[in-house]
PDB file of C-alpha atoms in Angstrom:
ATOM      1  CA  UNK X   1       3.115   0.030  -1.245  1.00  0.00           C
ATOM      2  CA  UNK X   2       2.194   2.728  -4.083  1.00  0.00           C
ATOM      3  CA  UNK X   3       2.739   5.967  -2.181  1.00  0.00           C
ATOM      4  CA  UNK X   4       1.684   9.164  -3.838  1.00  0.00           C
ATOM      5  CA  UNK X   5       3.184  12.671  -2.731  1.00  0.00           C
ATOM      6  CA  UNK X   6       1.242  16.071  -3.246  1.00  0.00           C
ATOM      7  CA  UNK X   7       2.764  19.853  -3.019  1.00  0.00           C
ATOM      8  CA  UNK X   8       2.276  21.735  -1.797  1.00  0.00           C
ATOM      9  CA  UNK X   9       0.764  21.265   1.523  1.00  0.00           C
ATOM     10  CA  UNK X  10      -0.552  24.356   2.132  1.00  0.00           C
ATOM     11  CA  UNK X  11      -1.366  27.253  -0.411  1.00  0.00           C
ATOM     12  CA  UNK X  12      -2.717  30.361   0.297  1.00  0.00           C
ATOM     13  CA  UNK X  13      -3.322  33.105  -2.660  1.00  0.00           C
ATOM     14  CA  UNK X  14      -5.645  35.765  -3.981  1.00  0.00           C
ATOM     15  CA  UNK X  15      -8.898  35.438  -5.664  1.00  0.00           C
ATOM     16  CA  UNK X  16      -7.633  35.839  -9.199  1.00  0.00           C
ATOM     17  CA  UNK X  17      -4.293  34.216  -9.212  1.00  0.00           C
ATOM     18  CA  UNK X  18      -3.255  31.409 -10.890  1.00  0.00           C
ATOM     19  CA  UNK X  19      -1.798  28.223  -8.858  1.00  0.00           C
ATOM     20  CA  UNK X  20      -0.445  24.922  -9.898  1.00  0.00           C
ATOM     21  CA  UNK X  21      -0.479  21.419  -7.440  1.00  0.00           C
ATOM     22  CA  UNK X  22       1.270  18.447  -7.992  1.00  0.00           C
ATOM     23  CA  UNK X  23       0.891  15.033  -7.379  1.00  0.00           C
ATOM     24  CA  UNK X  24       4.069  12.602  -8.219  1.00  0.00           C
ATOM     25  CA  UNK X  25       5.016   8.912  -6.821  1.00  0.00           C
ATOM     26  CA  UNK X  26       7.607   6.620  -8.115  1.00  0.00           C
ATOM     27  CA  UNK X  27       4.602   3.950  -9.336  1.00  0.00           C
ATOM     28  CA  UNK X  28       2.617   3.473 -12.353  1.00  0.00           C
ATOM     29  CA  UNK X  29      -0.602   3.913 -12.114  1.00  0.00           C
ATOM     30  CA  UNK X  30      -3.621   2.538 -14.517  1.00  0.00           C
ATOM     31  CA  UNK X  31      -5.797   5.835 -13.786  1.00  0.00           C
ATOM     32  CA  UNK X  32      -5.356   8.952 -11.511  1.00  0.00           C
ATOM     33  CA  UNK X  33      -8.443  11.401  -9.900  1.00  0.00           C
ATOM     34  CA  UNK X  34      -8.602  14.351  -8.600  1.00  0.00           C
ATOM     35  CA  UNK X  35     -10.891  15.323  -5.714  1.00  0.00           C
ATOM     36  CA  UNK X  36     -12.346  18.219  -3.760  1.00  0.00           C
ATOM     37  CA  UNK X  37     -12.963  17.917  -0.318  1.00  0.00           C
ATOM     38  CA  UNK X  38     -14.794  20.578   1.422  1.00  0.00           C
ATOM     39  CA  UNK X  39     -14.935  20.733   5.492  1.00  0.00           C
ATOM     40  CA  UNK X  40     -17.182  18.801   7.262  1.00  0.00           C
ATOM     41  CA  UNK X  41     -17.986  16.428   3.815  1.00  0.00           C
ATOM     42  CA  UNK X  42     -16.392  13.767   1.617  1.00  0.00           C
ATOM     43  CA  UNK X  43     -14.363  13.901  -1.464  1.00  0.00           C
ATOM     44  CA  UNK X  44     -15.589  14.828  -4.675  1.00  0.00           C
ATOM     45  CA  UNK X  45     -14.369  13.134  -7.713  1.00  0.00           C
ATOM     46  CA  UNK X  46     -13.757  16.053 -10.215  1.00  0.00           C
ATOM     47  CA  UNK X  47     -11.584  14.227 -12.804  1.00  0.00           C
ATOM     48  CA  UNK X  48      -9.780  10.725 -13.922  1.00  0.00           C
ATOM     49  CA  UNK X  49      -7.111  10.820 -16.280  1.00  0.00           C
ATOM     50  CA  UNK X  50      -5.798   7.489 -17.863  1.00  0.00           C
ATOM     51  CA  UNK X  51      -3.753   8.014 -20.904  1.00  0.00           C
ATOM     52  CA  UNK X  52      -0.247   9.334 -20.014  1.00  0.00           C
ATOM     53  CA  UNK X  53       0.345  12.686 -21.468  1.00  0.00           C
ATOM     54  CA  UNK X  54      -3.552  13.462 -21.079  1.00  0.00           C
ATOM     55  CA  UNK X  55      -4.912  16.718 -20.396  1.00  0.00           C
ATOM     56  CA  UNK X  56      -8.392  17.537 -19.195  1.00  0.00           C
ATOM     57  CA  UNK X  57     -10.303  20.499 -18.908  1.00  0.00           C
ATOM     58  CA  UNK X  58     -13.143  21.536 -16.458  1.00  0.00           C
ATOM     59  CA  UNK X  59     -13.917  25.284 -16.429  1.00  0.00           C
ATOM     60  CA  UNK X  60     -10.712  26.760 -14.601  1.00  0.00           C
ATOM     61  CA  UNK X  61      -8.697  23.476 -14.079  1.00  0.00           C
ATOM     62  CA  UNK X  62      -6.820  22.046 -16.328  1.00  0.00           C
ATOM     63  CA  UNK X  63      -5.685  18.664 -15.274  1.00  0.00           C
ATOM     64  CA  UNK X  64      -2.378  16.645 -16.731  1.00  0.00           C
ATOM     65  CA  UNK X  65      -1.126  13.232 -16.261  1.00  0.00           C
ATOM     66  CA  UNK X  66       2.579  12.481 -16.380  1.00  0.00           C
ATOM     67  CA  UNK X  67       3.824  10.635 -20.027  1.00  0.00           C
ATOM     68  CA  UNK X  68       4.739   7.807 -17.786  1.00  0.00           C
ATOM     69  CA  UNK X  69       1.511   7.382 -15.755  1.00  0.00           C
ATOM     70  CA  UNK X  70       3.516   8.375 -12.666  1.00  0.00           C
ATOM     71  CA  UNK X  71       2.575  11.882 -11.733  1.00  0.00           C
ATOM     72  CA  UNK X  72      -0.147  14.713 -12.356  1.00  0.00           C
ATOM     73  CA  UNK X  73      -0.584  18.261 -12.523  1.00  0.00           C
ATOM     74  CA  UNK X  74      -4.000  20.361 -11.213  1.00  0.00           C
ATOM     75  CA  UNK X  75      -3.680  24.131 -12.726  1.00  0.00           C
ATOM     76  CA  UNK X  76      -6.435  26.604 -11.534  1.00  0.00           C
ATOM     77  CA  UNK X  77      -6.694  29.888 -13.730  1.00  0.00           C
ATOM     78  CA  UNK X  78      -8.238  33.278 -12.288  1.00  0.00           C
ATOM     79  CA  UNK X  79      -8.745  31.109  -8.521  1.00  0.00           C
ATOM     80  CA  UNK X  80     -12.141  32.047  -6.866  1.00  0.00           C
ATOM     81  CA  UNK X  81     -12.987  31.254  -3.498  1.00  0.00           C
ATOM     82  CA  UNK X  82     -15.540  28.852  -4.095  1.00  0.00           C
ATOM     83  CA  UNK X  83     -12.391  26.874  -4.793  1.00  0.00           C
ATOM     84  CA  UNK X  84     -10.907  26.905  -1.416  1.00  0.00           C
ATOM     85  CA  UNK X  85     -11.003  23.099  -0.310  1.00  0.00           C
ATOM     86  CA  UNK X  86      -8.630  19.973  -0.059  1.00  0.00           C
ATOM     87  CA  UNK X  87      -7.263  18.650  -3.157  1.00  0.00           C
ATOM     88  CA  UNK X  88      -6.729  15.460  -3.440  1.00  0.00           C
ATOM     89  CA  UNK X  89      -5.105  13.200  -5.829  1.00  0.00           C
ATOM     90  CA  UNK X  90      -5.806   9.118  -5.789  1.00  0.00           C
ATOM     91  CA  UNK X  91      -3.563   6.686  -8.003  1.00  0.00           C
ATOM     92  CA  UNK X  92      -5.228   3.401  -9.586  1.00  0.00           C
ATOM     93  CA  UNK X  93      -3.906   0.006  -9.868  1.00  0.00           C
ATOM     94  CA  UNK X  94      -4.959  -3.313  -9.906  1.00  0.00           C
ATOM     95  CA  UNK X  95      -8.302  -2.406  -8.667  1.00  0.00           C
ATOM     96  CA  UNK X  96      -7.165  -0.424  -5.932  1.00  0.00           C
ATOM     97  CA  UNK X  97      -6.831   3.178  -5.483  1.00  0.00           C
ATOM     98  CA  UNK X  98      -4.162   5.165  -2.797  1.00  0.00           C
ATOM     99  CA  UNK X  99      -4.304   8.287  -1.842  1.00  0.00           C
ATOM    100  CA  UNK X 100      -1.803  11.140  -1.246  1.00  0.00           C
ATOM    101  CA  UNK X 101      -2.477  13.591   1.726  1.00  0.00           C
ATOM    102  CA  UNK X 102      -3.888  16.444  -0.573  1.00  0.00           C
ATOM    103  CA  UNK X 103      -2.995  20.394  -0.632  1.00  0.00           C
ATOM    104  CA  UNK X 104      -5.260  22.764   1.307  1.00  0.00           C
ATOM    105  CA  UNK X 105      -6.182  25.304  -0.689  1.00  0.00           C
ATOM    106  CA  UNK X 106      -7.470  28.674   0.801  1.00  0.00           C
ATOM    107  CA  UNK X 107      -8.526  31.582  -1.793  1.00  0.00           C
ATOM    108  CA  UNK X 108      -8.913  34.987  -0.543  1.00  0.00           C
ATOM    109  CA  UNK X 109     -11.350  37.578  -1.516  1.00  0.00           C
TER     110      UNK X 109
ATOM    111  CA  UNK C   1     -29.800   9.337  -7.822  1.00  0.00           C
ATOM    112  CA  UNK C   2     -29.019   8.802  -4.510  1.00  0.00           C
ATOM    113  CA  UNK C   3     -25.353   8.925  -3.114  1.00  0.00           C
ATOM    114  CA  UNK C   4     -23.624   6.685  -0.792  1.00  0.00           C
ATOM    115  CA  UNK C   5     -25.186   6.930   2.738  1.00  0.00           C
ATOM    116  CA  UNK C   6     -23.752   7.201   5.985  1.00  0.00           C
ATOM    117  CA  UNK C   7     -24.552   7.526   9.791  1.00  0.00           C
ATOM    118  CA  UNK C   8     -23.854   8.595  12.230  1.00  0.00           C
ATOM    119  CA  UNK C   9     -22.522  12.178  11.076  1.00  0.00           C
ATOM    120  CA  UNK C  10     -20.702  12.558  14.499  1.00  0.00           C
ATOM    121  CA  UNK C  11     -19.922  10.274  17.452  1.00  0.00           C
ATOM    122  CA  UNK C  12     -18.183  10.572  20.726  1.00  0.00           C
ATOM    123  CA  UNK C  13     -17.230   8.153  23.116  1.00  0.00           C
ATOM    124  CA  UNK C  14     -14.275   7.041  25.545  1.00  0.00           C
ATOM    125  CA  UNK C  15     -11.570   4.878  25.486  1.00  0.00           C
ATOM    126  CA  UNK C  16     -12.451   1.277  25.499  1.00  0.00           C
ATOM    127  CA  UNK C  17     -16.168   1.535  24.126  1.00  0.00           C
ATOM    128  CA  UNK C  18     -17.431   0.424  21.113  1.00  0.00           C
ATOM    129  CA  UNK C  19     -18.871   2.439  18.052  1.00  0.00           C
ATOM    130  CA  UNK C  20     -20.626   0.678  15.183  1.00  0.00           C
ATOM    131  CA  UNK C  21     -20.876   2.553  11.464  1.00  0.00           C
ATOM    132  CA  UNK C  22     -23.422   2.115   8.574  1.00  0.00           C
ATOM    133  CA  UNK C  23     -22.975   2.529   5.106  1.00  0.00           C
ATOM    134  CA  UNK C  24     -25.357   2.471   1.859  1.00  0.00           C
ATOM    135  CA  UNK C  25     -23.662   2.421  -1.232  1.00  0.00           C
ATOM    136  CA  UNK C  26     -25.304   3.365  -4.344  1.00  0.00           C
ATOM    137  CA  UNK C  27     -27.712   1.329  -6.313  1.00  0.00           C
ATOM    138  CA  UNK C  28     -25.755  -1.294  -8.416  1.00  0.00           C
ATOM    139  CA  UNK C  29     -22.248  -0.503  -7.017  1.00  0.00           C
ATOM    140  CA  UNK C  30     -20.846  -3.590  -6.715  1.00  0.00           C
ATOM    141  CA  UNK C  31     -17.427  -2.604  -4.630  1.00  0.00           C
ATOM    142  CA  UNK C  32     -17.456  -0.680  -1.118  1.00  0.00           C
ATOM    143  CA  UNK C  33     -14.623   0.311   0.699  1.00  0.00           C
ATOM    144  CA  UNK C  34     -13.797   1.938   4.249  1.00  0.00           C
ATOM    145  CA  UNK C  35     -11.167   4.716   4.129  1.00  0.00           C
ATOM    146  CA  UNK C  36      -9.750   6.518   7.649  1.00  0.00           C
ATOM    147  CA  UNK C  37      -9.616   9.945   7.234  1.00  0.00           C
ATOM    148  CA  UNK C  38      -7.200  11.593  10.110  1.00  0.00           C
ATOM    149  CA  UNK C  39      -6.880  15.079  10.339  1.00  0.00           C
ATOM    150  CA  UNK C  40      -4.514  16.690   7.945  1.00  0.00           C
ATOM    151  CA  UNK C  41      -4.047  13.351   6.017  1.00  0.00           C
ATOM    152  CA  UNK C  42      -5.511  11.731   3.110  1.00  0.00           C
ATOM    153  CA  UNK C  43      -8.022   8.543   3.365  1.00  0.00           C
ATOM    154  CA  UNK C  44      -5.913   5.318   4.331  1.00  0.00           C
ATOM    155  CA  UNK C  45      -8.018   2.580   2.890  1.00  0.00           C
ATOM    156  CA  UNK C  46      -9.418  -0.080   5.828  1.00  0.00           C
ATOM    157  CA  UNK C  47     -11.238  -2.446   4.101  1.00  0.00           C
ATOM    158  CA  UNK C  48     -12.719  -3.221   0.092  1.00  0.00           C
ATOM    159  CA  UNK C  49     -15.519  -5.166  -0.554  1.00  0.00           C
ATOM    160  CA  UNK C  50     -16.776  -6.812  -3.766  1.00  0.00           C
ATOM    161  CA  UNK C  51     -20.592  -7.674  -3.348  1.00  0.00           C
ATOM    162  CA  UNK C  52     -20.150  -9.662   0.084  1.00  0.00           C
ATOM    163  CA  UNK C  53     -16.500 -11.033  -0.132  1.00  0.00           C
ATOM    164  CA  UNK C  54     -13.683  -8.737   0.965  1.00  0.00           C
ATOM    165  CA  UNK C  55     -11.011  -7.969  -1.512  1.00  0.00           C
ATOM    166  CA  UNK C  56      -8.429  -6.440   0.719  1.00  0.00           C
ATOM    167  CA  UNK C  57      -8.347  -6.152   4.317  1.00  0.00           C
ATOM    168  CA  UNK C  58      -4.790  -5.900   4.501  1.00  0.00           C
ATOM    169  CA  UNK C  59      -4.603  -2.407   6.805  1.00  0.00           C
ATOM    170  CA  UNK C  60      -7.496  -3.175   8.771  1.00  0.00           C
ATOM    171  CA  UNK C  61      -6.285  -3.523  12.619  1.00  0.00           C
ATOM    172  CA  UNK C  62      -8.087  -6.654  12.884  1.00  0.00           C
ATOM    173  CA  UNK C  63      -7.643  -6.892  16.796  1.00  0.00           C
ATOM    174  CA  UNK C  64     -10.134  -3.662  17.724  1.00  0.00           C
ATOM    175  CA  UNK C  65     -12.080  -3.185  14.020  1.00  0.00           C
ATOM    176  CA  UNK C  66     -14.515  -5.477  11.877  1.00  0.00           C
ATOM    177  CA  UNK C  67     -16.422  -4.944   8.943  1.00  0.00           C
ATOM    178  CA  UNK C  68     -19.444  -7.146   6.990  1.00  0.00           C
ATOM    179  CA  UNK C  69     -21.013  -6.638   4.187  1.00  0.00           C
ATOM    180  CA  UNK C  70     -24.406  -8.900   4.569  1.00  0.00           C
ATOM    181  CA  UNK C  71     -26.295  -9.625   0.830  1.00  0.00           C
ATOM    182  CA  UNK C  72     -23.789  -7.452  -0.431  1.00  0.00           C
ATOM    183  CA  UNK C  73     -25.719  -4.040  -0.331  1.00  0.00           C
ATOM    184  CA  UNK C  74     -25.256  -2.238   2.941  1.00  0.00           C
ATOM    185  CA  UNK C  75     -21.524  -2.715   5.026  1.00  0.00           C
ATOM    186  CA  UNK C  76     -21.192  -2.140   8.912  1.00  0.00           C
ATOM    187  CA  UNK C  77     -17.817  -0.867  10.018  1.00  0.00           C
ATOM    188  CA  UNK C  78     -16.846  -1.773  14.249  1.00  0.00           C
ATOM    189  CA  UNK C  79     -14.629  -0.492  16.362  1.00  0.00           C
ATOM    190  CA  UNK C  80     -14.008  -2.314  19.815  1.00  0.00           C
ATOM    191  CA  UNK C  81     -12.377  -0.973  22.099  1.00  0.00           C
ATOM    192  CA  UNK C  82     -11.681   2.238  20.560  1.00  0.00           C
ATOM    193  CA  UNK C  83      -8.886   3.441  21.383  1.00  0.00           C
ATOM    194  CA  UNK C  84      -7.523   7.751  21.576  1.00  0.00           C
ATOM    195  CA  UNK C  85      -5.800   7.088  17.788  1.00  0.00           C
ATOM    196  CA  UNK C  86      -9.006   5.927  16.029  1.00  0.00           C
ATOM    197  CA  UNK C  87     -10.144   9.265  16.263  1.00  0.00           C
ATOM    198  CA  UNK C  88     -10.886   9.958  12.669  1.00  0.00           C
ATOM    199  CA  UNK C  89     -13.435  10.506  10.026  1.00  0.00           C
ATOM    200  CA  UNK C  90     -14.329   7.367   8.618  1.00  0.00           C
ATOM    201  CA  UNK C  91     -15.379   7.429   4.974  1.00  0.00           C
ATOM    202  CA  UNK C  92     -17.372   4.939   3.447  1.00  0.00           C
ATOM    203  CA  UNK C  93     -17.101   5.045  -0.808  1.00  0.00           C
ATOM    204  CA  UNK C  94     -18.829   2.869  -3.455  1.00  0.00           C
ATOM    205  CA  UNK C  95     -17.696   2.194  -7.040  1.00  0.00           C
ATOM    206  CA  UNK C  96     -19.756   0.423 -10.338  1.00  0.00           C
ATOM    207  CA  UNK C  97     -16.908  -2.205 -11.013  1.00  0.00           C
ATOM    208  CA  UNK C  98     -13.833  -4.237 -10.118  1.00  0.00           C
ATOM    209  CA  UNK C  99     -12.597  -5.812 -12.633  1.00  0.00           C
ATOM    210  CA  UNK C 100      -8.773  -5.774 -11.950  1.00  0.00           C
ATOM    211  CA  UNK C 101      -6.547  -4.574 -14.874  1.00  0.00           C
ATOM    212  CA  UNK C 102      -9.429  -4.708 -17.069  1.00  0.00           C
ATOM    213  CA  UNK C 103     -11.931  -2.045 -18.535  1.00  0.00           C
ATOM    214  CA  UNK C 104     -14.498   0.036 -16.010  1.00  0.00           C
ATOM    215  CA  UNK C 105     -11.565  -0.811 -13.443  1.00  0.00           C
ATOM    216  CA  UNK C 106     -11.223   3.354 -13.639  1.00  0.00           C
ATOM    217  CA  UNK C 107     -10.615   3.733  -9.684  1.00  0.00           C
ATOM    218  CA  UNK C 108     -13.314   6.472  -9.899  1.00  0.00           C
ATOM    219  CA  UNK C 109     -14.914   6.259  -5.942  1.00  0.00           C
ATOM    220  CA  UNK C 110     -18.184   8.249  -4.371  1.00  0.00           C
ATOM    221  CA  UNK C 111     -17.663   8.743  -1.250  1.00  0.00           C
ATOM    222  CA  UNK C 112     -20.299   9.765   1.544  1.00  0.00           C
ATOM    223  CA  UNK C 113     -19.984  12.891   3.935  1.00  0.00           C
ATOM    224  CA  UNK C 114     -18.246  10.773   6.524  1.00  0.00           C
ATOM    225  CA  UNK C 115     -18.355   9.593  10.253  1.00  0.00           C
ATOM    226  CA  UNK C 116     -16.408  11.816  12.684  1.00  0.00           C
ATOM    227  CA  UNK C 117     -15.484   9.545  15.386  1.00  0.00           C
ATOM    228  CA  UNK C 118     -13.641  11.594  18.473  1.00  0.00           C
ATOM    229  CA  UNK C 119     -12.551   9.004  21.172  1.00  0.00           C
ATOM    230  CA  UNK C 120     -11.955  10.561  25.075  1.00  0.00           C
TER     231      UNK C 120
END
């Protein structure tokens, strides 16, 4: 079983700070997305890395995927509260995807 | 284009009954699965479909939940009896491809808003 860990759980900052999240496991992965999951609706698929080493940009997130295909980064600049939602990170392998348990993100005006 | 499709929104019933789910995937996606949402945790995949045969049904508690996928378009997801631990949100997803190992097989799902299942 490919298990995939995020930190951290919780995170709670200002609208305007910076914050990091992290998503490692001890697996190899063919692909690994990001999603945003808002109360009440269903993930969002914001971004899939593939190539280890690979950074993406959208906007204020810059996402990275480990040089060994095992881990990611999600790095929000200037945080607004229109950001405040569950992030969550899904590994990909052999035509199947697993899921870690996300961070909750709360931004405060 | 339309995303993937699910009702009911919210359901509540007691121990022991039985709750049936629908799901429409989008137009051409070939693959559908059923994730378990519970609260605080991430989806916990039930059951993947490709077109009408089932790819992995490996975590699905096959003594209380079924799933079909008929002409490979729209899937039905059954609990019986439910029990106080299924309540969860279930999330149905679609993707274009699987083609295992092999290119499109990006692992990129769409999910729908959910099914919020509370059991009494």
């Amino acid at each position: 079983t490919q298990l995939l860990e995020q930190s951290p759980q919780f995170l709670s900052i200002q609208e305007g700070e910076n914050l990091t999240v992290y998503c490692n496991s001890s697996s190899v992965f063919s692909s690994l997305q990001w999603y945003r999951q808002e109360p009440g609706e269903g993930p969002v698929l914001l971004v899939t890395v593939v190539t280890g080493g690979e950074v993406k940009k959208l906007k204020r997130l810059t996402f990275q995927f480990g040089d060994a295909r095992k881990d990611s980064s999600l790095h929000i600049t200037a945080a607004q509260p229109g950001d405040t939602g569950l992030y969550l990170c899904a590994g990909a392998w052999a035509g199947k995807s697993t899921f870690g348990d996300g961070t909750t993100l709360t931004v405060k005006p | 284009e339309a995303g993937v499709a699910q009702s009911p929104r919210y359901k509540i019933i007691e121990k022991r009954q039985s709750v049936a789910f629908w799901c429409n995937p989008i137009s051409g996606h070939a693959t559908l699965y059923w994730y378990q949402q519970i609260l605080g945790q991430g989806p916990k995949l039930l059951i993947q479909f490709q077109n009408n045969g089932v790819v992995d049904d490996s975590q699905l508690p096959k003594d209380r939940f079924s799933a079909e996928r008929l002409k490979g378009v729209d899937s039905t997801l059954k609990i019986q009896p439910a029990k106080l631990e299924d309540s969860a949100v279930y999330l149905c997803a679609s993707s274009l491809v699987l083609r295992r190992g092999g290119p499109g097989n990006t692992g990129e799902l769409f999910f729908g808003e959910g099914s919020r299942l509370t059991v009494l």
